Amino acid sequence: MTYDAFTATPITRFLVEEQRRLNQEAGAGRSAGFTALIHDVRLACKRIAALIGKGALANALGDAGTTNVQGERQKKLDVLANELFVHTNEWSGNLAGMVSEAQESPYAIPEQYPRGPYLLLFDPLDGSSNIDVNVSVGSIFSVLRCPEGVTAPTAEDFLQPGSAQVCAGYAIYGPATMLVLSTGQGVNGFTLDREIGEFSLTHPALRIPESTSEFAINASNSRHWEPAIRRYVDECLAGQSGPRGRDFSMRWIASLVAETHRILMRGGVCMYPRDRREPTEPGRLRLLYEANPIGYLIEQAGGRASEGQGPILEVKPQSLHQRVSFVFGARSEVERIERYHRDHNEFELDVPLFGARGLFTHNA
Ligand code: MN
Ligand code: MN
């Protein structure tokens, strides 16, 4: 036992000290409002953790009988988690607006509350199809700066590349609830001490291990994969006698937060690739509140986050709920997959290419 509830750094202290330190360094200031914003996000996650932790006792499992903007069936907990996120964050005066997976248009801060300089984007409950079987779910969030002079942001104001994020993170509601976040100073993990109701720093300065023998992909879609992904997976499956010269294990939880957490803890690579079913829909995950915040954490932890051919954080968003393909994890593995995409694309000119459609901010 190395954890001591009396000496562990609570997240409030960690963030205030980080703010103090950055304010002492020239040109790296951080406002108390920004720190307060993160505190509200953490409170929203604690509220959701409390609700989810009750399971069937809260009478909140099962379908809500509604569909979200993407036409997916919502769970009751999707709806409740969204309400908790919105109402815990709307009042503070630090936000100019919010975008949620659950709402088609940006959420306008109600008239009675002041507006602030930040935008909050979130997936209030990620992996919710797992909730009824008691598998880890999470919340994902991303903080952007609201464009100068804008007090009533429109969808356009949220369409910023992932590289513009000032903070990103997730909460994972597993056997333990954790909050993992980055404000551009590396990635830190905090574990919820339920008895004192506070997150404590338990996983400082997370780094993704460079070498890995684990990959995660939904193999039931293999018949739709592009040649680059097929080659990568085939080479892993060939094991010790194949080109990689070692055996791999496969993982698939079907929960982005849970896959990300495993990769941050012990390495590996996860693929939500574009496939041939819907050439106009590049992938399954949403760029602004799933791939971008996770990509930011992965890069801050020394890994790589890619759309398949190039950095996810440089993809220029076209719409609020835009979907993307997403490959992330150990840097060398993701670079290998990007290389395979380049190698095989010259034979795949009938597949709409991202570069050709100008999805990247800089790309031919
Ligand atoms: Mn999600
Ligand atoms: Mn969700």
Tab-separated table of C-alpha atoms and ligand atoms in Angstrom:
chain	number	residue	atom	x	y	z
A	1	MET	CA	0.000	0.000	0.000
A	2	THR	CA	1.558	3.246	-1.083
A	3	TYR	CA	-1.630	5.329	-1.217
A	4	ASP	CA	-2.302	7.429	1.848
A	5	ALA	CA	-5.587	9.292	1.998
A	6	PHE	CA	-4.074	11.907	4.292
A	7	THR	CA	-1.092	12.853	2.179
A	8	ALA	CA	-2.315	12.191	-1.375
A	9	THR	CA	-2.710	15.394	-3.406
A	10	PRO	CA	-6.402	16.178	-3.953
A	11	ILE	CA	-7.280	17.366	-7.446
A	12	THR	CA	-8.278	20.834	-6.181
A	13	ARG	CA	-4.822	21.390	-4.742
A	14	PHE	CA	-3.135	19.931	-7.822
A	15	LEU	CA	-4.965	22.324	-10.152
A	16	VAL	CA	-4.495	25.407	-7.969
A	17	GLU	CA	-0.768	24.689	-7.604
A	18	GLU	CA	-0.449	24.114	-11.342
A	19	GLN	CA	-2.211	27.439	-11.927
A	20	ARG	CA	0.155	29.158	-9.461
A	21	ARG	CA	3.225	27.651	-11.076
A	22	LEU	CA	2.134	28.574	-14.601
A	23	ASN	CA	1.374	32.120	-13.510
A	24	GLN	CA	4.929	32.450	-12.212
A	25	GLU	CA	6.357	31.292	-15.545
A	26	ALA	CA	6.488	34.102	-18.065
A	27	GLY	CA	3.835	33.920	-20.767
A	28	ALA	CA	2.103	30.848	-19.417
A	29	GLY	CA	-0.646	32.390	-17.307
A	30	ARG	CA	-3.801	30.617	-16.264
A	31	SER	CA	-6.896	32.204	-14.819
A	32	ALA	CA	-8.721	31.157	-11.679
A	33	GLY	CA	-11.803	30.904	-13.897
A	34	PHE	CA	-10.204	28.169	-15.954
A	35	THR	CA	-9.323	26.217	-12.809
A	36	ALA	CA	-12.894	26.707	-11.532
A	37	LEU	CA	-14.226	25.379	-14.847
A	38	ILE	CA	-12.255	22.148	-14.393
A	39	HIS	CA	-13.597	21.882	-10.842
A	40	ASP	CA	-17.151	22.033	-12.178
A	41	VAL	CA	-16.403	19.357	-14.771
A	42	ARG	CA	-15.018	17.170	-12.000
A	43	LEU	CA	-18.182	17.728	-9.946
A	44	ALA	CA	-20.327	16.723	-12.933
A	45	CYS	CA	-18.280	13.520	-13.208
A	46	LYS	CA	-18.694	12.816	-9.480
A	47	ARG	CA	-22.446	13.260	-9.803
A	48	ILE	CA	-22.574	10.909	-12.776
A	49	ALA	CA	-20.342	8.411	-10.916
A	50	ALA	CA	-22.746	8.448	-7.968
A	51	LEU	CA	-25.724	7.854	-10.236
A	52	ILE	CA	-24.082	5.093	-12.272
A	53	GLY	CA	-22.719	3.445	-9.126
A	54	LYS	CA	-26.264	2.792	-7.954
A	55	GLY	CA	-26.928	0.619	-10.995
A	56	ALA	CA	-30.404	-0.829	-11.146
A	57	LEU	CA	-31.175	0.635	-7.695
A	58	ALA	CA	-31.500	4.094	-9.250
A	59	ASN	CA	-34.092	2.707	-11.648
A	60	ALA	CA	-32.053	4.370	-14.379
A	61	LEU	CA	-30.983	1.405	-16.508
A	62	GLY	CA	-32.548	0.589	-19.841
A	63	ASP	CA	-33.657	2.561	-22.881
A	64	ALA	CA	-34.960	6.100	-22.650
A	65	GLY	CA	-37.201	5.479	-25.652
A	66	THR	CA	-35.552	8.376	-27.521
A	67	THR	CA	-32.814	8.705	-30.133
A	68	ASN	CA	-29.920	11.189	-30.165
A	69	VAL	CA	-28.908	13.491	-33.019
A	70	GLN	CA	-27.048	10.628	-34.671
A	71	GLY	CA	-30.149	8.471	-34.624
A	72	GLU	CA	-28.750	6.163	-31.926
A	73	ARG	CA	-31.065	4.828	-29.248
A	74	GLN	CA	-30.472	6.623	-25.971
A	75	LYS	CA	-30.246	4.974	-22.591
A	76	LYS	CA	-31.959	6.639	-19.642
A	77	LEU	CA	-28.498	7.291	-18.257
A	78	ASP	CA	-27.446	9.080	-21.467
A	79	VAL	CA	-30.202	11.582	-20.859
A	80	LEU	CA	-29.540	11.968	-17.126
A	81	ALA	CA	-25.761	12.289	-17.553
A	82	ASN	CA	-26.309	15.026	-20.140
A	83	GLU	CA	-28.553	16.960	-17.770
A	84	LEU	CA	-26.011	16.626	-14.956
A	85	PHE	CA	-23.208	17.877	-17.197
A	86	VAL	CA	-25.195	20.836	-18.476
A	87	HIS	CA	-26.573	22.010	-15.145
A	88	THR	CA	-23.320	21.573	-13.224
A	89	ASN	CA	-21.447	23.726	-15.740
A	90	GLU	CA	-23.856	26.343	-17.098
A	91	TRP	CA	-23.984	28.746	-14.106
A	92	SER	CA	-20.339	29.546	-13.411
A	93	GLY	CA	-19.665	32.423	-15.782
A	94	ASN	CA	-16.630	30.665	-17.256
A	95	LEU	CA	-18.368	29.305	-20.343
A	96	ALA	CA	-19.711	30.952	-23.473
A	97	GLY	CA	-21.437	27.794	-24.675
A	98	MET	CA	-21.491	24.016	-24.726
A	99	VAL	CA	-21.805	21.242	-27.273
A	100	SER	CA	-23.034	17.830	-26.189
A	101	GLU	CA	-23.295	14.545	-28.014
A	102	ALA	CA	-26.913	14.566	-26.900
A	103	GLN	CA	-27.941	17.869	-28.520
A	104	GLU	CA	-27.974	18.805	-32.167
A	105	SER	CA	-27.148	22.509	-31.724
A	106	PRO	CA	-24.876	24.260	-29.246
A	107	TYR	CA	-26.403	24.692	-25.787
A	108	ALA	CA	-26.898	28.390	-25.063
A	109	ILE	CA	-25.988	29.545	-21.546
A	110	PRO	CA	-29.291	30.673	-19.950
A	111	GLU	CA	-29.899	34.431	-19.779
A	112	GLN	CA	-29.605	34.679	-16.000
A	113	TYR	CA	-25.968	33.494	-15.958
A	114	PRO	CA	-22.849	35.408	-16.989
A	115	ARG	CA	-20.809	34.272	-19.998
A	116	GLY	CA	-17.104	33.437	-19.984
A	117	PRO	CA	-14.233	32.852	-22.393
A	118	TYR	CA	-14.397	29.048	-22.792
A	119	LEU	CA	-16.355	26.463	-24.746
A	120	LEU	CA	-17.081	23.032	-23.272
A	121	LEU	CA	-17.709	20.039	-25.532
A	122	PHE	CA	-18.603	16.663	-24.104
A	123	ASP	CA	-19.879	13.157	-24.481
A	124	PRO	CA	-21.726	12.859	-21.165
A	125	LEU	CA	-21.820	9.070	-21.216
A	126	ASP	CA	-19.464	7.177	-23.484
A	127	GLY	CA	-19.927	3.451	-24.060
A	128	SER	CA	-23.486	3.580	-22.803
A	129	SER	CA	-24.447	0.455	-24.737
A	130	ASN	CA	-22.328	-1.306	-22.056
A	131	ILE	CA	-24.178	0.160	-19.110
A	132	ASP	CA	-26.797	-2.542	-18.666
A	133	VAL	CA	-24.095	-5.230	-18.485
A	134	ASN	CA	-22.069	-3.331	-15.853
A	135	VAL	CA	-18.991	-2.753	-18.015
A	136	SER	CA	-16.918	0.434	-17.605
A	137	VAL	CA	-18.378	3.573	-19.160
A	138	GLY	CA	-17.116	7.150	-19.053
A	139	SER	CA	-17.544	10.840	-19.792
A	140	ILE	CA	-15.309	12.690	-22.259
A	141	PHE	CA	-14.752	16.446	-22.367
A	142	SER	CA	-12.855	19.053	-24.327
A	143	VAL	CA	-12.287	22.748	-23.573
A	144	LEU	CA	-11.747	25.324	-26.318
A	145	ARG	CA	-11.341	29.075	-26.181
A	146	CYS	CA	-14.343	30.989	-27.476
A	147	PRO	CA	-13.316	33.284	-30.351
A	148	GLU	CA	-12.521	36.810	-29.159
A	149	GLY	CA	-15.573	39.046	-28.786
A	150	VAL	CA	-18.117	36.239	-29.185
A	151	THR	CA	-20.669	35.928	-26.367
A	152	ALA	CA	-23.306	33.847	-28.123
A	153	PRO	CA	-21.299	31.218	-29.995
A	154	THR	CA	-22.768	29.496	-33.034
A	155	ALA	CA	-21.822	26.054	-34.323
A	156	GLU	CA	-19.087	27.678	-36.417
A	157	ASP	CA	-17.252	28.876	-33.282
A	158	PHE	CA	-16.874	25.294	-32.039
A	159	LEU	CA	-15.325	24.015	-35.291
A	160	GLN	CA	-11.729	24.313	-34.109
A	161	PRO	CA	-9.050	21.675	-34.706
A	162	GLY	CA	-8.057	19.459	-31.770
A	163	SER	CA	-4.704	21.222	-31.554
A	164	ALA	CA	-6.600	24.301	-30.275
A	165	GLN	CA	-7.858	22.502	-27.150
A	166	VAL	CA	-6.751	24.025	-23.836
A	167	CYS	CA	-7.844	21.042	-21.781
A	168	ALA	CA	-9.198	17.567	-22.403
A	169	GLY	CA	-9.988	14.573	-20.282
A	170	TYR	CA	-12.297	11.778	-19.349
A	171	ALA	CA	-13.822	10.169	-16.328
A	172	ILE	CA	-13.971	6.390	-16.247
A	173	TYR	CA	-16.624	4.754	-14.122
A	174	GLY	CA	-15.137	1.328	-13.496
A	175	PRO	CA	-14.393	-0.635	-10.346
A	176	ALA	CA	-12.785	2.649	-9.315
A	177	THR	CA	-13.860	6.020	-10.717
A	178	MET	CA	-10.961	7.968	-12.186
A	179	LEU	CA	-10.515	11.350	-13.798
A	180	VAL	CA	-7.715	11.576	-16.349
A	181	LEU	CA	-6.916	14.983	-17.759
A	182	SER	CA	-4.420	17.200	-19.485
A	183	THR	CA	-4.109	20.955	-19.652
A	184	GLY	CA	-1.151	20.717	-22.010
A	185	GLN	CA	1.326	19.875	-19.226
A	186	GLY	CA	1.296	16.087	-19.594
A	187	VAL	CA	-1.441	13.721	-18.432
A	188	ASN	CA	-2.399	13.051	-14.832
A	189	GLY	CA	-4.793	10.480	-13.385
A	190	PHE	CA	-6.880	10.998	-10.241
A	191	THR	CA	-8.831	8.333	-8.372
A	192	LEU	CA	-12.089	9.092	-6.590
A	193	ASP	CA	-11.887	8.437	-2.863
A	194	ARG	CA	-15.569	7.770	-2.247
A	195	GLU	CA	-15.305	8.259	1.502
A	196	ILE	CA	-14.106	11.843	1.239
A	197	GLY	CA	-15.817	12.445	-2.098
A	198	GLU	CA	-12.694	13.770	-3.768
A	199	PHE	CA	-10.293	12.778	-6.527
A	200	SER	CA	-6.664	12.305	-5.460
A	201	LEU	CA	-3.603	12.236	-7.688
A	202	THR	CA	-2.708	8.562	-8.063
A	203	HIS	CA	-1.241	8.416	-11.576
A	204	PRO	CA	1.084	11.388	-12.150
A	205	ALA	CA	2.729	12.056	-15.526
A	206	LEU	CA	1.239	9.126	-17.448
A	207	ARG	CA	3.311	7.882	-20.391
A	208	ILE	CA	2.212	5.319	-22.962
A	209	PRO	CA	4.730	2.460	-23.114
A	210	GLU	CA	6.508	2.442	-26.467
A	211	SER	CA	6.497	-1.283	-27.124
A	212	THR	CA	3.276	-3.201	-27.134
A	213	SER	CA	1.845	-6.572	-28.000
A	214	GLU	CA	-1.830	-5.628	-27.713
A	215	PHE	CA	-4.177	-4.301	-30.331
A	216	ALA	CA	-7.889	-3.524	-30.162
A	217	ILE	CA	-10.316	-3.564	-33.076
A	218	ASN	CA	-13.816	-4.773	-33.777
A	219	ALA	CA	-12.839	-7.788	-35.879
A	220	SER	CA	-16.428	-8.496	-36.887
A	221	ASN	CA	-16.006	-5.685	-39.423
A	222	SER	CA	-12.878	-7.189	-40.991
A	223	ARG	CA	-14.569	-7.870	-44.322
A	224	HIS	CA	-15.063	-4.093	-44.691
A	225	TRP	CA	-11.526	-3.033	-43.762
A	226	GLU	CA	-9.193	-1.237	-46.086
A	227	PRO	CA	-5.965	-3.003	-47.108
A	228	ALA	CA	-3.800	-1.012	-44.643
A	229	ILE	CA	-5.769	-2.182	-41.608
A	230	ARG	CA	-6.081	-5.700	-42.954
A	231	ARG	CA	-2.310	-5.880	-43.399
A	232	TYR	CA	-1.596	-4.513	-39.923
A	233	VAL	CA	-3.942	-6.960	-38.210
A	234	ASP	CA	-2.832	-9.913	-40.363
A	235	GLU	CA	0.778	-9.231	-39.393
A	236	CYS	CA	-0.152	-9.120	-35.690
A	237	LEU	CA	-2.146	-12.346	-35.994
A	238	ALA	CA	0.779	-14.083	-37.693
A	239	GLY	CA	2.570	-13.830	-34.346
A	240	GLN	CA	6.060	-15.024	-33.712
A	241	SER	CA	6.552	-16.646	-37.100
A	242	GLY	CA	5.182	-13.588	-38.959
A	243	PRO	CA	6.838	-10.310	-39.952
A	244	ARG	CA	6.433	-8.820	-36.448
A	245	GLY	CA	8.349	-11.693	-34.857
A	246	ARG	CA	6.218	-11.833	-31.714
A	247	ASP	CA	2.762	-12.841	-30.533
A	248	PHE	CA	0.021	-10.257	-30.026
A	249	SER	CA	-3.159	-10.283	-27.957
A	250	MET	CA	-6.422	-8.760	-29.096
A	251	ARG	CA	-8.706	-6.642	-26.899
A	252	TRP	CA	-12.086	-5.089	-27.616
A	253	ILE	CA	-14.316	-3.459	-24.992
A	254	ALA	CA	-16.381	-1.312	-27.389
A	255	SER	CA	-16.073	1.642	-25.029
A	256	LEU	CA	-13.725	4.405	-26.179
A	257	VAL	CA	-12.965	5.552	-22.640
A	258	ALA	CA	-12.163	2.026	-21.455
A	259	GLU	CA	-9.929	1.338	-24.488
A	260	THR	CA	-8.131	4.643	-23.907
A	261	HIS	CA	-7.645	3.959	-20.236
A	262	ARG	CA	-6.110	0.557	-20.905
A	263	ILE	CA	-3.721	2.093	-23.435
A	264	LEU	CA	-2.670	4.858	-21.024
A	265	MET	CA	-2.106	2.307	-18.259
A	266	ARG	CA	-0.241	-0.438	-20.106
A	267	GLY	CA	0.115	0.466	-23.764
A	268	GLY	CA	-1.265	-0.913	-26.999
A	269	VAL	CA	-3.056	0.423	-30.022
A	270	CYS	CA	-6.764	0.845	-30.730
A	271	MET	CA	-8.390	1.164	-34.142
A	272	TYR	CA	-11.764	2.526	-35.140
A	273	PRO	CA	-10.903	2.543	-38.838
A	274	ARG	CA	-12.711	3.964	-41.790
A	275	ASP	CA	-14.142	1.111	-43.822
A	276	ARG	CA	-15.839	0.461	-47.119
A	277	ARG	CA	-19.425	0.303	-45.970
A	278	GLU	CA	-20.070	4.011	-46.113
A	279	PRO	CA	-17.373	5.743	-48.136
A	280	THR	CA	-18.842	9.133	-47.288
A	281	GLU	CA	-18.852	8.467	-43.517
A	282	PRO	CA	-15.173	8.278	-42.615
A	283	GLY	CA	-15.649	6.429	-39.321
A	284	ARG	CA	-17.748	5.889	-36.258
A	285	LEU	CA	-16.413	8.216	-33.569
A	286	ARG	CA	-17.288	11.885	-33.324
A	287	LEU	CA	-14.403	14.258	-33.897
A	288	LEU	CA	-15.146	17.145	-31.532
A	289	TYR	CA	-16.004	15.379	-28.274
A	290	GLU	CA	-14.551	11.892	-28.712
A	291	ALA	CA	-11.531	11.672	-31.023
A	292	ASN	CA	-10.115	15.155	-30.317
A	293	PRO	CA	-10.057	15.034	-26.504
A	294	ILE	CA	-8.806	11.420	-26.485
A	295	GLY	CA	-6.247	12.324	-29.158
A	296	TYR	CA	-5.030	15.240	-27.055
A	297	LEU	CA	-4.485	12.962	-24.028
A	298	ILE	CA	-2.741	10.313	-26.114
A	299	GLU	CA	-0.335	12.844	-27.657
A	300	GLN	CA	0.291	14.468	-24.265
A	301	ALA	CA	1.210	11.007	-22.938
A	302	GLY	CA	3.783	10.487	-25.689
A	303	GLY	CA	1.612	8.362	-27.958
A	304	ARG	CA	0.159	9.157	-31.370
A	305	ALA	CA	-3.442	9.824	-32.398
A	306	SER	CA	-4.257	9.603	-36.072
A	307	GLU	CA	-7.134	9.736	-38.464
A	308	GLY	CA	-5.285	6.893	-40.234
A	309	GLN	CA	-3.112	8.978	-42.523
A	310	GLY	CA	-2.298	12.017	-40.420
A	311	PRO	CA	-2.717	13.612	-36.977
A	312	ILE	CA	-6.282	13.704	-35.698
A	313	LEU	CA	-5.562	17.004	-33.953
A	314	GLU	CA	-5.005	18.700	-37.325
A	315	VAL	CA	-8.284	17.636	-38.884
A	316	LYS	CA	-10.326	20.720	-39.647
A	317	PRO	CA	-13.865	20.141	-38.350
A	318	GLN	CA	-16.707	20.601	-40.827
A	319	SER	CA	-19.684	20.028	-38.534
A	320	LEU	CA	-20.474	19.584	-34.826
A	321	HIS	CA	-21.227	15.881	-34.895
A	322	GLN	CA	-18.844	14.926	-37.669
A	323	ARG	CA	-17.541	11.372	-37.573
A	324	VAL	CA	-13.945	10.352	-38.163
A	325	SER	CA	-11.797	7.275	-38.326
A	326	PHE	CA	-9.458	7.062	-35.352
A	327	VAL	CA	-6.298	5.068	-34.649
A	328	PHE	CA	-4.407	5.771	-31.444
A	329	GLY	CA	-1.940	4.416	-28.938
A	330	ALA	CA	1.765	3.568	-28.924
A	331	ARG	CA	3.527	5.983	-31.266
A	332	SER	CA	5.503	3.430	-33.315
A	333	GLU	CA	2.425	1.266	-33.953
A	334	VAL	CA	0.287	4.190	-35.087
A	335	GLU	CA	3.103	5.424	-37.333
A	336	ARG	CA	3.285	1.937	-38.844
A	337	ILE	CA	-0.456	1.985	-39.569
A	338	GLU	CA	-0.135	5.443	-41.153
A	339	ARG	CA	2.701	4.101	-43.312
A	340	TYR	CA	0.546	1.175	-44.436
A	341	HIS	CA	-2.194	3.622	-45.373
A	342	ARG	CA	0.281	5.548	-47.511
A	343	ASP	CA	1.660	2.348	-49.078
A	344	HIS	CA	-1.739	1.030	-50.017
A	345	ASN	CA	-3.550	4.203	-50.970
A	346	GLU	CA	-1.983	4.376	-54.393
A	347	PHE	CA	-3.962	1.236	-55.196
A	348	GLU	CA	-7.132	2.607	-53.602
A	349	LEU	CA	-7.828	5.720	-55.599
A	350	ASP	CA	-11.526	4.926	-55.818
A	351	VAL	CA	-11.860	5.453	-52.061
A	352	PRO	CA	-12.447	9.134	-51.238
A	353	LEU	CA	-9.205	10.419	-49.776
A	354	PHE	CA	-9.136	12.830	-46.915
A	355	GLY	CA	-6.452	15.004	-48.438
A	356	ALA	CA	-8.423	15.394	-51.625
A	357	ARG	CA	-11.445	16.582	-49.661
A	358	GLY	CA	-9.410	19.090	-47.714
A	359	LEU	CA	-10.120	17.594	-44.327
A	360	PHE	CA	-6.676	18.432	-43.009
A	361	THR	CA	-5.781	21.997	-42.260
A	362	HIS	CA	-2.533	21.494	-44.095
A	363	ASN	CA	-2.404	18.791	-46.685
A	364	ALA	CA	-2.513	18.534	-50.414
B	1	MN	MN	-19.232	8.015	-26.950
B	2	MN	MN	-22.376	9.014	-25.319
